Amino acid sequence: MDLPLPPPRGLHYAPVLRLNPYGTLLAALFTGLVLVFAELGSPKPATDWRWVDLLSEGGLCLMLAVWLGQLRASRPAGPVTDALAIGLSAWLLGSGVDLCDELWQLPKSVWWDNLLESGLVMLGMAALTWGLNGWRQEQLLLSNQLRRRERGRRDPSQQDRVTRLADDAYMAHQIDAERKQAPPAYLLMLGFEGFDTLLREAGVAEADRLLAHAGELLCLNLGPDDLVCRYGGDRFVILLPGCQPATGHRLIETLRQALAALSYAEASGKRRWQLPVRAAGQKLLDDHPGSAQMLALARQLT
């Protein structure tokens, strides 16, 4: 059972250099460049247009604007976002100068157009390089925090929308990879009893919040090389590389008690839910695909 997310919120663009109307200011600068070329230069006849250059330079400006919008819509405000946005903006303006050169012929006394184009592009490349270095440091921190959710491979198409954990297809891939390794491994699954009652009485949104909290709790109780994924419905599947069966049995009980102790309060605060937890586990089998091993555990919980 795949529970849907609540309706998405409206699109929000992060400010750049603490300027909320940054997009408007950038559009005004771009428009100003066009007006300067229109005022100082003379339009080139259409017969002199180089369509390949016009399409490529115009397409580049469009793509840079799209990238800038995606960047501001997907990142929080901060120095890294500022650097990346400034880099894309300078590159966009430099490309805009190049595009205007294709449409207007400036007098020979105007010498600054090539210098402006090159300077803006160089500024953009420098700012992007600095921003990408900061983004790399962010990614290293995030990757370390997400080790129990990703285990070295990131694929948004295999991420559960409710818990932000990987899904069962991702876990099957990881199990199949682990089966080829020499050290032993252990596979376990946990699920809530009475989850259908919670879903029926409290609603989908509250059930989603419980699953999200449960996923966070499991991550806190696992080692850095372990992997937890959502199998479906109220069930979570966990892969423990290098884990002996005896250790796996003890961890099953530890995780079961941790989830069973989770006292979940509804957003309204009117009611708390504390559901019993079922659990099952087995040594990872090297002659069965991951999907079949997870299905066998799921049947034990029914």
Coordinates of C-alpha atoms in Angstrom, one line a residue:
M1 CA 0.0 0.0 0.0
D2 CA 1.6 3.3 -1.1
L3 CA 0.2 6.2 0.8
P4 CA 0.0 9.5 -1.1
L5 CA 1.6 12.7 0.0
P6 CA -0.4 15.7 1.1
P7 CA -1.0 18.3 -1.7
P8 CA 2.3 20.0 -2.5
R9 CA 2.9 23.6 -1.4
G10 CA 3.3 26.5 -3.8
L11 CA 6.6 27.0 -5.5
H12 CA 9.0 29.2 -3.5
Y13 CA 12.2 30.8 -4.8
A14 CA 15.1 31.3 -2.4
P15 CA 16.4 34.9 -2.2
V16 CA 19.8 35.6 -3.5
L17 CA 22.1 38.0 -1.6
R18 CA 19.0 38.5 0.7
L19 CA 17.1 40.0 -2.3
N20 CA 13.6 38.4 -2.7
P21 CA 12.9 40.1 -6.1
Y22 CA 16.2 38.8 -7.5
G23 CA 14.5 37.4 -10.6
T24 CA 12.9 40.7 -11.3
L25 CA 16.2 42.5 -10.9
L26 CA 18.0 40.1 -13.2
A27 CA 15.2 40.5 -15.9
A28 CA 15.6 44.3 -15.6
L29 CA 19.4 44.0 -16.2
F30 CA 18.9 41.8 -19.2
T31 CA 16.3 44.2 -20.6
G32 CA 18.7 47.1 -20.0
L33 CA 21.4 45.3 -22.0
V34 CA 18.9 44.8 -24.9
L35 CA 17.9 48.5 -24.8
V36 CA 21.6 49.7 -24.8
F37 CA 22.3 47.6 -27.9
A38 CA 19.1 48.9 -29.5
E39 CA 20.0 52.5 -28.7
L40 CA 23.6 52.4 -29.8
G41 CA 23.5 49.9 -32.6
S42 CA 21.7 49.4 -35.9
P43 CA 19.6 46.3 -36.5
K44 CA 21.2 43.7 -38.7
P45 CA 19.1 42.8 -41.8
A46 CA 17.6 39.3 -41.5
T47 CA 19.7 38.2 -44.4
D48 CA 22.8 38.7 -42.3
W49 CA 21.4 36.6 -39.4
R50 CA 23.3 33.4 -38.6
W51 CA 20.5 31.2 -37.5
V52 CA 22.7 28.5 -36.0
D53 CA 24.3 31.1 -33.7
L54 CA 21.0 32.7 -32.9
L55 CA 19.4 29.4 -31.9
S56 CA 22.4 28.2 -29.9
E57 CA 22.9 31.5 -28.1
G58 CA 19.2 32.1 -27.5
G59 CA 18.8 28.5 -26.4
L60 CA 21.7 28.9 -24.0
C61 CA 20.1 32.0 -22.4
L62 CA 16.9 30.1 -22.0
M63 CA 18.5 27.1 -20.4
L64 CA 20.5 29.3 -18.0
A65 CA 17.3 31.0 -16.9
V66 CA 15.7 27.6 -16.4
W67 CA 18.7 26.3 -14.4
L68 CA 18.6 29.4 -12.3
G69 CA 14.9 29.0 -11.5
Q70 CA 15.4 25.3 -10.6
L71 CA 18.4 26.2 -8.4
R72 CA 16.4 28.8 -6.4
A73 CA 13.3 26.6 -6.2
S74 CA 15.2 23.6 -4.8
R75 CA 17.8 25.1 -2.4
P76 CA 17.6 27.2 0.8
A77 CA 19.1 30.6 0.9
G78 CA 22.8 30.8 1.9
P79 CA 26.3 31.6 0.6
V80 CA 26.4 28.5 -1.7
T81 CA 23.1 29.3 -3.3
D82 CA 24.2 32.9 -3.7
A83 CA 27.5 31.9 -5.4
L84 CA 25.7 29.4 -7.8
A85 CA 23.0 31.9 -8.6
I86 CA 25.4 34.7 -9.3
G87 CA 27.5 32.4 -11.5
L88 CA 24.5 31.4 -13.6
S89 CA 23.3 35.0 -13.7
A90 CA 26.6 36.4 -14.9
W91 CA 26.8 33.7 -17.5
L92 CA 23.3 34.5 -18.6
L93 CA 24.1 38.2 -19.0
G94 CA 27.3 37.4 -20.9
S95 CA 25.4 35.1 -23.2
G96 CA 22.8 37.9 -23.6
V97 CA 25.5 40.2 -24.8
D98 CA 26.6 37.6 -27.3
L99 CA 23.0 37.2 -28.5
C100 CA 22.6 41.0 -28.9
D101 CA 25.8 41.0 -31.0
E102 CA 24.0 38.8 -33.5
L103 CA 21.0 41.2 -33.8
W104 CA 22.6 44.6 -33.7
Q105 CA 25.7 46.1 -35.3
L106 CA 27.5 48.4 -32.9
P107 CA 29.7 51.3 -34.2
K108 CA 33.4 50.6 -34.3
S109 CA 33.9 53.3 -31.6
V110 CA 32.1 50.9 -29.1
W111 CA 34.9 48.7 -27.8
W112 CA 33.4 47.4 -24.6
D113 CA 30.9 44.8 -25.9
N114 CA 33.5 42.0 -26.3
L115 CA 35.1 42.9 -23.0
L116 CA 31.7 42.9 -21.2
E117 CA 30.8 39.5 -22.7
S118 CA 34.1 37.9 -21.7
G119 CA 34.2 39.5 -18.3
L120 CA 30.6 38.4 -17.4
V121 CA 31.3 34.8 -18.5
M122 CA 34.6 34.7 -16.6
L123 CA 32.9 36.0 -13.5
G124 CA 30.1 33.4 -13.9
M125 CA 32.6 30.6 -14.2
A126 CA 34.6 31.8 -11.2
A127 CA 31.4 32.1 -9.0
L128 CA 30.1 28.7 -10.2
T129 CA 33.4 27.1 -9.3
W130 CA 33.4 28.5 -5.8
G131 CA 29.7 27.6 -5.4
L132 CA 30.3 24.0 -6.6
N133 CA 33.1 23.6 -4.1
G134 CA 30.7 24.6 -1.3
W135 CA 28.0 22.3 -2.8
R136 CA 30.5 19.5 -2.8
Q137 CA 31.1 20.0 1.0
E138 CA 27.4 20.0 1.5
Q139 CA 26.9 16.8 -0.4
L140 CA 29.6 15.1 1.6
L141 CA 27.8 16.0 4.8
L142 CA 24.4 14.9 3.4
S143 CA 25.8 11.7 2.0
N144 CA 27.2 10.8 5.5
Q145 CA 23.8 11.5 7.1
L146 CA 22.0 9.5 4.5
R147 CA 24.2 6.4 4.6
R148 CA 21.5 4.3 6.3
R149 CA 19.0 5.4 3.6
E150 CA 21.2 5.1 0.5
R151 CA 24.2 2.9 1.1
G152 CA 26.4 4.5 -1.6
R153 CA 23.8 4.7 -4.4
R154 CA 21.3 7.5 -4.9
D155 CA 18.3 7.1 -7.2
P156 CA 15.3 9.4 -6.6
S157 CA 13.1 7.2 -8.8
Q158 CA 13.4 4.5 -6.1
Q159 CA 12.7 6.7 -3.1
D160 CA 9.5 6.2 -1.1
R161 CA 7.5 9.5 -1.1
V162 CA 6.2 9.2 2.4
T163 CA 9.2 8.2 4.5
R164 CA 12.0 9.5 2.2
L165 CA 13.6 6.0 2.5
A166 CA 14.5 3.9 -0.5
D167 CA 11.8 1.5 -1.7
D168 CA 11.6 -2.2 -2.0
A169 CA 13.1 -2.2 -5.6
Y170 CA 16.2 -0.4 -4.3
M171 CA 16.5 -2.9 -1.4
A172 CA 16.2 -5.8 -3.8
H173 CA 19.1 -4.4 -5.8
Q174 CA 21.2 -4.0 -2.7
I175 CA 20.4 -7.6 -1.5
D176 CA 21.4 -9.0 -4.8
A177 CA 24.7 -7.1 -4.6
E178 CA 25.3 -8.2 -1.0
R179 CA 24.6 -11.9 -1.9
K180 CA 27.8 -11.8 -4.0
Q181 CA 29.9 -10.7 -1.0
A182 CA 31.7 -13.2 1.2
P183 CA 30.8 -11.9 4.7
P184 CA 27.5 -13.0 6.1
A185 CA 24.5 -10.7 6.2
Y186 CA 21.1 -10.6 7.9
L187 CA 17.7 -9.4 6.6
L188 CA 14.8 -8.4 8.8
M189 CA 11.4 -6.9 8.5
L190 CA 9.2 -5.0 10.9
G191 CA 5.5 -3.9 10.7
F192 CA 2.9 -2.3 12.8
E193 CA -0.2 -4.2 14.1
G194 CA -3.4 -2.1 14.0
F195 CA -2.1 0.2 11.3
D196 CA -5.3 -0.1 9.3
T197 CA -7.2 1.2 12.4
L198 CA -5.0 4.2 12.6
L199 CA -5.4 4.8 8.8
R200 CA -9.2 4.5 9.1
E201 CA -9.7 6.6 12.2
A202 CA -6.9 9.2 12.0
G203 CA -6.6 9.5 8.2
V204 CA -3.9 9.2 5.5
A205 CA -1.9 12.3 6.6
E206 CA -1.5 11.0 10.2
A207 CA -0.6 7.6 9.0
D208 CA 2.1 9.2 6.7
R209 CA 3.5 11.1 9.7
L210 CA 3.7 7.9 11.8
L211 CA 5.6 6.1 9.1
A212 CA 8.0 9.0 8.6
H213 CA 8.7 9.1 12.3
A214 CA 9.2 5.3 12.4
G215 CA 11.7 5.5 9.6
E216 CA 13.7 8.2 11.4
L217 CA 13.7 6.1 14.6
L218 CA 15.0 3.0 12.8
C219 CA 17.8 5.0 11.2
L220 CA 18.8 6.2 14.7
N221 CA 19.1 2.6 15.9
L222 CA 21.2 1.2 13.0
G223 CA 24.9 1.2 12.3
P224 CA 26.5 3.3 9.5
D225 CA 26.7 0.4 7.0
D226 CA 23.2 -0.9 7.6
L227 CA 20.3 0.0 5.2
V228 CA 16.6 0.5 6.0
C229 CA 14.0 0.8 3.3
R230 CA 10.2 0.9 3.2
Y231 CA 8.8 -2.4 1.9
G232 CA 5.2 -1.1 1.6
G233 CA 2.3 -0.3 3.8
D234 CA 3.4 -0.3 7.4
R235 CA 6.4 -2.5 6.8
F236 CA 10.1 -1.7 6.9
V237 CA 12.9 -4.0 5.6
I238 CA 16.5 -3.7 7.0
L239 CA 19.7 -5.2 5.6
L240 CA 22.6 -5.8 8.1
P241 CA 25.8 -6.5 6.2
G242 CA 28.4 -8.6 8.1
C243 CA 25.8 -9.5 10.7
Q244 CA 25.8 -13.0 12.2
P245 CA 22.4 -14.7 12.8
A246 CA 22.7 -14.5 16.6
T247 CA 23.4 -10.7 16.5
G248 CA 20.5 -10.3 14.0
H249 CA 18.1 -12.1 16.4
R250 CA 19.1 -9.7 19.2
L251 CA 18.7 -6.6 17.0
I252 CA 15.3 -7.7 15.9
E253 CA 14.1 -7.5 19.5
T254 CA 15.8 -4.2 20.0
L255 CA 14.2 -2.6 17.0
R256 CA 10.8 -4.1 17.7
Q257 CA 10.8 -2.6 21.2
A258 CA 12.0 0.7 19.9
L259 CA 9.1 1.0 17.4
A260 CA 6.6 -0.4 19.9
A261 CA 7.6 2.3 22.4
L262 CA 6.9 5.0 19.8
S263 CA 4.1 7.1 21.2
Y264 CA 2.8 9.0 18.3
A265 CA 0.7 12.1 18.9
E266 CA -1.7 13.3 16.2
A267 CA -1.1 16.8 14.8
S268 CA -4.2 18.0 16.6
G269 CA -2.8 16.7 19.9
K270 CA -6.1 15.1 20.7
R271 CA -5.0 11.5 20.6
R272 CA -1.8 9.3 20.9
W273 CA -1.2 6.1 19.1
Q274 CA 1.2 3.3 20.3
L275 CA 0.9 0.3 18.1
P276 CA 2.3 -3.2 18.6
V277 CA 5.1 -4.3 16.2
R278 CA 5.7 -7.6 14.4
A279 CA 9.1 -8.6 13.3
A280 CA 10.8 -11.4 11.4
G281 CA 14.4 -12.1 10.2
Q282 CA 16.6 -14.5 8.5
K283 CA 20.2 -15.0 7.3
L284 CA 20.7 -13.6 3.8
L285 CA 20.5 -16.5 1.3
D286 CA 22.9 -16.5 -1.5
D287 CA 20.7 -18.6 -3.8
H288 CA 17.5 -16.6 -3.7
P289 CA 16.9 -13.2 -5.3
G290 CA 16.3 -10.2 -3.0
S291 CA 12.6 -9.8 -3.9
A292 CA 11.9 -13.4 -3.0
Q293 CA 13.6 -13.1 0.3
M294 CA 11.7 -10.0 1.2
L295 CA 8.4 -11.6 0.2
A296 CA 9.2 -14.6 2.5
L297 CA 9.6 -12.3 5.5
A298 CA 6.5 -10.4 4.6
R299 CA 4.5 -13.6 4.7
Q300 CA 5.8 -14.3 8.1
L301 CA 4.3 -11.0 9.4
T302 CA 0.8 -11.7 8.1

